[in-house]
Amino acid sequence: MSRLLRQSFLMLLAMTVITGVLYPLAVTGLAQVLFPRQANGSLVVRDGRPVGSALIGQSFTDPKYFWGRPSATAPMADNGAASGGSNLGPSNPALTAVAKQRIDALRRADPGNDAPVPVDLVTASGSGLDPQISPAAARYQAARVARVRGLPADRVQALVDAYTQGRQLGVLGEPRVNVLELNLALDALQKR
Amino acid sequence: MTANDCLQIGLFLVVLLLLVKPVGSYMAKVFADAPNRVTRAGAPIERVLYRLCGVHAGEDMGWKRYALAVLAFNLLGLLAVYLLQRVQQWLPLNPQHFGAVAPGSAMNTAISFATNTNWQGYAGESTMSYLTQMLGLAVQNFLSAATGIAVLVAVVRGFARKGAQAIGNFWVDLTRATLYVLLPLSLAMALLLVSQGVVQNFRPYVDVPVVQASSYVETSKDAARREVSKDVPVTTQVLPMGPAASQIAIKHLGTNGGGFFNANSAHPYENPTPLSNFVEMLAILLLPAGLCYTFGAMVGDTRQGWAILATMLLIFAPLAVGAVAAEQAGNPALHGLAVDAQAGALQPGGNMEGKETRFGIASSGLFVAVTTAASCGAVNAMHDSLTPLGGLVPMWLMQLGEVVFGGVGSGLYGMLAFAVVAVFIAGLMVGRTPEYLGKKIEAHEMKMASLAVLLPCALVVVGTAIAASVPAGAAGVANPGAHGFSEILYALSSASNNNGSAFGGLSANTPFWNVLLGICMFLARFPLIVAMLAMAGSLAAKRHVPASAGTLPTHTPLFVALLACVVIVVGALTFLPALALGPIAEYLMSAH
């Protein structure tokens, strides 16, 4: 029995060194050489300073910006230190109530737009950090953003199209628009 | 269901099936008794390792010795993870200065990772230091998976060997599973994930200024216990970092499922693109599917392996389609509002609560089925927010005993227990001693197989009954009505089948839940391993019975159908009443 315990202990130690030290160090080394931008968080850099990550959504509530997916993180939306979803069940009245609030907020920001709201703008994302919205959700907001910014509507829609990614390899996932990059592009457009 | 939904499911199944034979035959070489190209190449490393650890590679273990080695090794691992969490505040690689994990949570987590369950009562990015993640959790990801493969290989040897007293050497099986199978695959997959955007570094969390500053209201009690609210400005965003890719690769390949971040594979740093999502799903089923072929090759008849795989697919495919269809149909509660949930070229529509835009419905729904068919438990959408029928699918896939693919190794040895039960039932029909793979199935084998089939069922049912009837259990529930009961049922189904996914609304980081689920995870893992090894020991000692006209062939569609029926009937008879109180009741009430 003591031989078995010694073997167990030594095997655990050896395997810990291999899979817990050598392996992650090897992956880190290779990743930092081959894909340094991705390995360090896909940061978006403007004027030499990071202003966010292309993969992590930020909260936008100003009508001049495109709004992203609702986020259920606490204490504030899009909290990078506490990812997670709402975990509201489909039949929970709280889910319907918060969906109503989101519809009202969108309509208050864009009076006169009575089109039904794309579902991804009224439902919280799984991570609370979803960086993207559907092209339908971008199209729904394009007229509002154009009006508030005093830009021609087709100019804004052209920008949306430029930041729309199709399905990966033509099949996988869904078409999507990166909200942070789109909003930064809008700001850059008007700075000039 | 849209055309693209079908295309994504079809493509996934085709790619998976194309990989079964190459991966399966490679593993058959890795675990072959005779030296071959693969084991010769790694022999020098193995020799050094065995010398350092005082292991005699030539020692062929009887089942009891094998089981003792499994238990000693895994319990030591469990203890190591517990201790590491308790002292992480004094150790390096803790840039966020996290304190010690509370004893109950640390115990639950240690059991969870040592049993290949990876149920998570904690949030990774706010609890665990980089060192704990790397040296404790990721190591158990490897070793619990390697243990599953080793036990499976030993069980298969029980069928393959004739008149033998031994079923292999645990240390050799463990080492080979880790070095030749899990490590190389993980390394390749980790780099692929990084290329898609998964982080891999040792930096502290990054603070970035946000484009649009905002604020939130924080209420607290002042000295006189009056409520005071203040506006807290938000001008920066914290971006979590860490050695994530290396851990996420093995989290999927080893069907572990424990996320580096709280949101698991829904987190953009853990699963950034549809391609990374596809690879993560593939990695979950790759080894469980490939091992079916390995099993066939080891017993000398690959048709036996294909028959088992066909059974798994027969149950899996319709349930995967069902999950996607239910989510695509959307949530009727939102139908009355001004919401556009229609699928089209510009949006996936459907039930998007708890789902990520890049995955939409198809990539999320398929993931739901994959992660619960296998005992992985990684999630790329919040299962608690699935539609009632969309949530029933993962619950039932777990309740079937995690044998439809199941965990690496553990899924297949569970399915072999069901196969033994199936030939026994067929034998009863014609009044003949049942045989499987040339071995007579007698009372001892039946007892062990029944134990393996029934113990998880009992844990789910009894555990749910306890949790639903004591206040400490019901206190954790987040959603009202039938859905609240579903949260309890889901948690027990997950823990008692070593899956690890959750209806995450349940507040399970409490003494009651940590203890109850800890017990379930432990009992669902180690007693089953011992039972299966005992069966293997007795099978190995038996003589080979040549097939006769009265032998039931076990590679035919007839047997596939029989085996699928046995799995489904056991799962349905045991769990339909409980399911009727949870997801089915919620469906009936919400649909009309």
Short mmCIF file of C-alpha atoms in Angstrom, two decimals, chain B residues 50-375:
data_model
loop_
_atom_site.label_atom_id
_atom_site.label_comp_id
_atom_site.label_asym_id
_atom_site.label_seq_id
_atom_site.Cartn_x
_atom_site.Cartn_y
_atom_site.Cartn_z
CA TYR B 50 8.65 5.32 -14.76
CA ARG B 51 12.14 5.21 -13.22
CA LEU B 52 11.52 8.54 -11.43
CA CYS B 53 8.20 7.34 -10.08
CA GLY B 54 9.25 3.84 -9.14
CA VAL B 55 6.81 2.23 -11.58
CA HIS B 56 7.44 -1.16 -13.17
CA ALA B 57 5.91 -0.87 -16.62
CA GLY B 58 5.92 -4.63 -17.05
CA GLU B 59 3.65 -5.24 -14.05
CA ASP B 60 0.29 -6.50 -15.24
CA MET B 61 -2.32 -5.58 -12.62
CA GLY B 62 -5.31 -7.59 -11.48
CA TRP B 63 -8.54 -5.60 -11.28
CA LYS B 64 -8.24 -4.91 -7.57
CA ARG B 65 -4.72 -3.54 -7.87
CA TYR B 66 -5.79 -1.48 -10.89
CA ALA B 67 -8.78 -0.04 -9.00
CA LEU B 68 -6.65 0.77 -5.95
CA ALA B 69 -4.17 2.63 -8.12
CA VAL B 70 -7.01 4.61 -9.76
CA LEU B 71 -8.45 5.52 -6.37
CA ALA B 72 -5.16 6.43 -4.69
CA PHE B 73 -4.04 8.56 -7.61
CA ASN B 74 -7.35 10.39 -7.98
CA LEU B 75 -7.86 11.01 -4.27
CA LEU B 76 -4.37 12.48 -3.99
CA GLY B 77 -5.17 14.71 -6.96
CA LEU B 78 -8.40 15.78 -5.29
CA LEU B 79 -6.50 16.69 -2.13
CA ALA B 80 -3.91 18.66 -4.10
CA VAL B 81 -6.59 20.81 -5.79
CA TYR B 82 -8.24 21.45 -2.43
CA LEU B 83 -4.99 22.53 -0.78
CA LEU B 84 -3.94 24.69 -3.70
CA GLN B 85 -7.18 26.68 -3.48
CA ARG B 86 -6.81 27.12 0.25
CA VAL B 87 -3.30 28.59 0.07
CA GLN B 88 -3.38 30.44 -3.28
CA GLN B 89 -3.12 33.82 -1.53
CA TRP B 90 0.45 33.02 -0.46
CA LEU B 91 1.56 31.61 -3.82
CA PRO B 92 2.85 33.35 -6.97
CA LEU B 93 0.94 34.00 -10.21
CA ASN B 94 -1.94 35.70 -8.44
CA PRO B 95 -1.86 39.20 -10.00
CA GLN B 96 -5.40 40.02 -8.87
CA HIS B 97 -4.54 39.06 -5.26
CA PHE B 98 -7.45 36.66 -4.80
CA GLY B 99 -7.80 35.28 -1.28
CA ALA B 100 -8.18 31.65 -0.22
CA VAL B 101 -11.26 29.91 -1.62
CA ALA B 102 -13.81 29.12 1.13
CA PRO B 103 -13.54 25.53 2.45
CA GLY B 104 -16.96 24.34 1.20
CA SER B 105 -16.48 25.76 -2.25
CA ALA B 106 -12.90 24.48 -2.43
CA MET B 107 -14.02 20.96 -1.47
CA ASN B 108 -16.82 21.03 -4.02
CA THR B 109 -14.47 22.28 -6.73
CA ALA B 110 -11.79 19.71 -5.91
CA ILE B 111 -14.29 16.84 -6.17
CA SER B 112 -15.76 18.42 -9.26
CA PHE B 113 -12.47 18.56 -11.17
CA ALA B 114 -11.12 15.21 -9.94
CA THR B 115 -14.30 13.44 -11.08
CA ASN B 116 -14.25 15.00 -14.57
CA THR B 117 -17.48 16.83 -13.72
CA ASN B 118 -16.24 20.41 -13.56
CA TRP B 119 -19.36 21.75 -11.94
CA GLN B 120 -18.46 25.32 -11.01
CA GLY B 121 -19.92 26.98 -7.95
CA TYR B 122 -17.45 29.87 -8.31
CA ALA B 123 -16.67 32.51 -10.96
CA GLY B 124 -13.21 31.91 -12.43
CA GLU B 125 -12.18 35.47 -13.16
CA SER B 126 -12.95 36.66 -9.61
CA THR B 127 -11.91 33.62 -7.53
CA MET B 128 -9.04 31.52 -8.89
CA SER B 129 -5.42 32.66 -9.29
CA TYR B 130 -3.58 31.82 -12.51
CA LEU B 131 -1.55 29.29 -10.53
CA THR B 132 -4.65 27.51 -9.20
CA GLN B 133 -6.14 27.37 -12.69
CA MET B 134 -2.93 26.00 -14.23
CA LEU B 135 -1.52 23.76 -11.57
CA GLY B 136 -4.73 22.54 -10.01
CA LEU B 137 -7.69 22.75 -12.34
CA ALA B 138 -6.02 22.26 -15.73
CA VAL B 139 -3.92 19.37 -14.40
CA GLN B 140 -7.08 17.60 -13.23
CA ASN B 141 -8.60 18.29 -16.65
CA PHE B 142 -5.82 16.13 -18.08
CA LEU B 143 -5.66 13.52 -15.35
CA SER B 144 -9.38 12.90 -14.86
CA ALA B 145 -9.73 12.46 -18.62
CA ALA B 146 -6.68 10.19 -18.76
CA THR B 147 -8.16 8.17 -15.88
CA GLY B 148 -11.40 7.73 -17.83
CA ILE B 149 -9.51 6.50 -20.89
CA ALA B 150 -7.33 4.18 -18.79
CA VAL B 151 -10.33 2.59 -17.08
CA LEU B 152 -12.07 2.12 -20.43
CA VAL B 153 -8.99 0.46 -21.93
CA ALA B 154 -8.81 -1.87 -18.93
CA VAL B 155 -12.50 -2.77 -19.31
CA VAL B 156 -12.02 -3.47 -23.02
CA ARG B 157 -9.06 -5.71 -22.18
CA GLY B 158 -11.46 -7.64 -19.96
CA PHE B 159 -13.47 -8.50 -23.06
CA ALA B 160 -10.42 -9.01 -25.29
CA ARG B 161 -8.28 -11.23 -23.04
CA LYS B 162 -8.96 -14.91 -22.52
CA GLY B 163 -8.28 -16.78 -19.28
CA ALA B 164 -6.21 -13.87 -17.99
CA GLN B 165 -5.72 -12.71 -14.39
CA ALA B 166 -4.74 -9.12 -15.22
CA ILE B 167 -6.18 -6.16 -17.12
CA GLY B 168 -3.13 -3.94 -17.71
CA ASN B 169 -1.03 -1.39 -15.85
CA PHE B 170 -2.79 1.78 -14.70
CA TRP B 171 0.37 3.89 -14.63
CA VAL B 172 1.23 2.95 -18.21
CA ASP B 173 -2.33 3.53 -19.45
CA LEU B 174 -2.50 6.87 -17.64
CA THR B 175 0.86 8.01 -18.99
CA ARG B 176 0.11 6.98 -22.55
CA ALA B 177 -3.34 8.60 -22.53
CA THR B 178 -1.77 11.84 -21.34
CA LEU B 179 1.42 11.94 -23.41
CA TYR B 180 0.26 10.42 -26.70
CA VAL B 181 -3.40 11.46 -26.88
CA LEU B 182 -4.34 14.43 -24.72
CA LEU B 183 -1.17 16.53 -24.77
CA PRO B 184 -0.48 16.69 -28.53
CA LEU B 185 -4.14 17.30 -29.37
CA SER B 186 -4.38 20.01 -26.69
CA LEU B 187 -1.27 21.78 -27.90
CA ALA B 188 -2.57 21.96 -31.48
CA MET B 189 -6.04 22.99 -30.40
CA ALA B 190 -4.78 25.65 -27.97
CA LEU B 191 -2.82 27.36 -30.75
CA LEU B 192 -5.82 27.20 -33.06
CA LEU B 193 -7.93 28.83 -30.36
CA VAL B 194 -5.37 31.59 -29.81
CA SER B 195 -5.38 32.32 -33.55
CA GLN B 196 -9.12 32.98 -33.20
CA GLY B 197 -8.67 35.32 -30.21
CA VAL B 198 -8.54 33.22 -27.02
CA VAL B 199 -6.12 34.89 -24.59
CA GLN B 200 -2.92 33.18 -23.42
CA ASN B 201 -0.63 35.26 -21.20
CA PHE B 202 0.33 35.84 -17.59
CA ARG B 203 -0.44 39.57 -17.46
CA PRO B 204 -2.61 41.27 -14.87
CA TYR B 205 -6.09 42.34 -15.99
CA VAL B 206 -6.04 45.32 -18.37
CA ASP B 207 -7.98 48.55 -17.66
CA VAL B 208 -9.11 50.37 -20.79
CA PRO B 209 -10.97 53.70 -21.00
CA VAL B 210 -14.48 53.19 -22.38
CA VAL B 211 -15.70 55.10 -25.43
CA GLN B 212 -18.94 56.24 -23.77
CA ALA B 213 -18.66 56.91 -20.03
CA SER B 214 -21.70 56.00 -17.92
CA SER B 215 -22.63 55.46 -14.32
CA TYR B 216 -24.62 53.13 -12.14
CA VAL B 217 -26.44 53.59 -8.86
CA GLU B 218 -24.98 51.86 -5.83
CA THR B 219 -27.08 51.60 -2.70
CA SER B 220 -25.51 50.89 0.66
CA LYS B 221 -26.25 51.41 4.34
CA ASP B 222 -24.61 54.30 6.15
CA ALA B 223 -23.51 54.38 9.81
CA ALA B 224 -27.10 54.96 10.97
CA ARG B 225 -28.24 51.98 8.83
CA ARG B 226 -30.11 54.27 6.43
CA GLU B 227 -30.10 53.41 2.76
CA VAL B 228 -27.97 55.77 0.73
CA SER B 229 -27.59 55.73 -3.02
CA LYS B 230 -24.73 57.21 -4.90
CA ASP B 231 -23.84 57.45 -8.55
CA VAL B 232 -20.71 55.52 -9.40
CA PRO B 233 -19.12 56.69 -12.64
CA VAL B 234 -17.90 54.06 -15.11
CA THR B 235 -15.01 55.35 -17.20
CA THR B 236 -12.96 52.20 -17.64
CA GLN B 237 -13.55 48.56 -18.45
CA VAL B 238 -11.61 45.65 -16.98
CA LEU B 239 -10.39 43.11 -19.54
CA PRO B 240 -9.61 39.77 -17.86
CA MET B 241 -6.43 37.99 -18.97
CA GLY B 242 -4.65 34.75 -18.19
CA PRO B 243 -3.40 31.44 -19.59
CA ALA B 244 -6.84 30.57 -20.94
CA ALA B 245 -6.24 28.82 -24.27
CA SER B 246 -4.09 26.03 -22.82
CA GLN B 247 -6.80 25.24 -20.28
CA ILE B 248 -9.73 25.58 -22.67
CA ALA B 249 -8.23 23.12 -25.17
CA ILE B 250 -8.09 20.30 -22.62
CA LYS B 251 -11.39 21.41 -21.10
CA HIS B 252 -13.03 20.28 -24.34
CA LEU B 253 -10.81 17.37 -25.40
CA GLY B 254 -11.10 15.87 -21.91
CA THR B 255 -14.89 16.49 -21.72
CA ASN B 256 -14.22 18.46 -18.56
CA GLY B 257 -16.08 21.67 -19.23
CA GLY B 258 -14.85 23.90 -16.44
CA GLY B 259 -14.55 27.42 -17.83
CA PHE B 260 -11.59 29.71 -17.35
CA PHE B 261 -14.14 32.54 -17.10
CA ASN B 262 -17.55 32.51 -15.46
CA ALA B 263 -19.48 32.68 -18.75
CA ASN B 264 -17.56 29.61 -19.96
CA SER B 265 -17.63 29.15 -23.75
CA ALA B 266 -20.07 32.05 -24.16
CA HIS B 267 -17.20 34.36 -23.11
CA PRO B 268 -15.62 36.01 -26.16
CA TYR B 269 -12.12 35.35 -24.75
CA GLU B 270 -12.97 31.69 -24.32
CA ASN B 271 -14.79 31.12 -27.62
CA PRO B 272 -14.32 34.15 -29.90
CA THR B 273 -15.55 33.00 -33.32
CA PRO B 274 -17.91 30.52 -34.99
CA LEU B 275 -14.84 28.57 -36.07
CA SER B 276 -13.48 28.31 -32.52
CA ASN B 277 -16.99 27.19 -31.55
CA PHE B 278 -17.00 24.46 -34.20
CA VAL B 279 -13.58 23.25 -33.07
CA GLU B 280 -14.67 23.26 -29.43
CA MET B 281 -17.76 21.17 -30.25
CA LEU B 282 -15.71 18.78 -32.34
CA ALA B 283 -13.13 18.42 -29.57
CA ILE B 284 -15.86 17.42 -27.10
CA LEU B 285 -17.02 14.43 -29.16
CA LEU B 286 -13.73 13.56 -30.86
CA LEU B 287 -12.29 11.17 -28.27
CA PRO B 288 -15.59 9.63 -27.06
CA ALA B 289 -16.46 8.86 -30.70
CA GLY B 290 -12.93 7.77 -31.61
CA LEU B 291 -12.75 5.42 -28.61
CA CYS B 292 -15.68 3.44 -30.06
CA TYR B 293 -13.41 2.53 -32.97
CA THR B 294 -10.53 1.85 -30.58
CA PHE B 295 -12.79 -0.53 -28.67
CA GLY B 296 -13.71 -2.39 -31.86
CA ALA B 297 -10.07 -2.65 -32.91
CA MET B 298 -9.01 -3.93 -29.47
CA VAL B 299 -11.64 -6.70 -29.37
CA GLY B 300 -10.66 -7.68 -32.90
CA ASP B 301 -13.90 -6.71 -34.65
CA THR B 302 -14.28 -3.05 -35.63
CA ARG B 303 -17.96 -3.67 -36.48
CA GLN B 304 -18.62 -3.90 -32.73
CA GLY B 305 -17.28 -0.39 -32.29
CA TRP B 306 -19.28 1.01 -35.19
CA ALA B 307 -22.45 -0.57 -33.77
CA ILE B 308 -21.92 1.23 -30.44
CA LEU B 309 -21.21 4.50 -32.25
CA ALA B 310 -24.34 4.02 -34.40
CA THR B 311 -26.40 3.59 -31.22
CA MET B 312 -25.03 6.82 -29.81
CA LEU B 313 -25.74 8.71 -33.04
CA LEU B 314 -29.23 7.25 -33.27
CA ILE B 315 -30.10 8.87 -29.94
CA PHE B 316 -27.97 11.99 -30.34
CA ALA B 317 -29.00 13.24 -33.80
CA PRO B 318 -32.76 13.61 -33.21
CA LEU B 319 -32.19 15.26 -29.83
CA ALA B 320 -29.69 17.73 -31.33
CA VAL B 321 -32.18 18.62 -34.06
CA GLY B 322 -34.88 18.95 -31.40
CA ALA B 323 -32.82 21.40 -29.34
CA VAL B 324 -32.09 23.61 -32.35
CA ALA B 325 -35.71 23.49 -33.51
CA ALA B 326 -37.03 24.43 -30.05
CA GLU B 327 -34.68 27.41 -29.79
CA GLN B 328 -35.39 28.50 -33.35
CA ALA B 329 -39.12 28.51 -32.58
CA GLY B 330 -38.45 31.23 -30.01
CA ASN B 331 -40.01 32.21 -26.70
CA PRO B 332 -43.80 32.62 -26.89
CA ALA B 333 -43.71 35.00 -23.90
CA LEU B 334 -42.13 37.65 -26.15
CA HIS B 335 -44.61 37.15 -29.00
CA GLY B 336 -47.00 39.73 -27.60
CA LEU B 337 -44.33 42.45 -27.61
CA ALA B 338 -43.05 44.48 -30.56
CA VAL B 339 -40.20 42.04 -31.13
CA ASP B 340 -38.98 40.65 -34.44
CA ALA B 341 -37.79 37.08 -33.79
CA GLN B 342 -38.25 35.86 -37.37
CA ALA B 343 -35.19 34.14 -38.85
CA GLY B 344 -33.93 35.78 -42.03
CA ALA B 345 -30.81 36.80 -43.91
CA LEU B 346 -30.09 39.59 -41.40
CA GLN B 347 -30.66 37.78 -38.10
CA PRO B 348 -31.05 34.26 -36.70
CA GLY B 349 -34.19 35.22 -34.74
CA GLY B 350 -35.51 32.64 -32.27
CA ASN B 351 -34.81 32.63 -28.52
CA MET B 352 -31.71 34.82 -28.14
CA GLU B 353 -31.85 35.27 -24.35
CA GLY B 354 -28.53 34.00 -22.98
CA LYS B 355 -27.08 33.49 -26.45
CA GLU B 356 -24.25 35.20 -28.29
CA THR B 357 -24.78 36.97 -31.61
CA ARG B 358 -21.89 35.21 -33.35
CA PHE B 359 -23.38 31.79 -32.55
CA GLY B 360 -27.08 32.56 -33.06
CA ILE B 361 -29.39 29.57 -32.84
CA ALA B 362 -27.73 26.74 -34.78
CA SER B 363 -24.25 27.00 -33.23
CA SER B 364 -25.76 27.41 -29.76
CA GLY B 365 -28.44 24.70 -30.00
CA LEU B 366 -26.00 22.14 -31.36
CA PHE B 367 -23.50 23.01 -28.62
CA VAL B 368 -26.24 22.44 -26.02
CA ALA B 369 -26.76 18.88 -27.27
CA VAL B 370 -23.06 18.13 -27.77
CA THR B 371 -21.96 19.28 -24.33
CA THR B 372 -24.62 17.26 -22.51
CA ALA B 373 -24.46 14.17 -24.73
CA ALA B 374 -20.81 14.07 -23.79
CA SER B 375 -20.30 14.68 -20.09
#
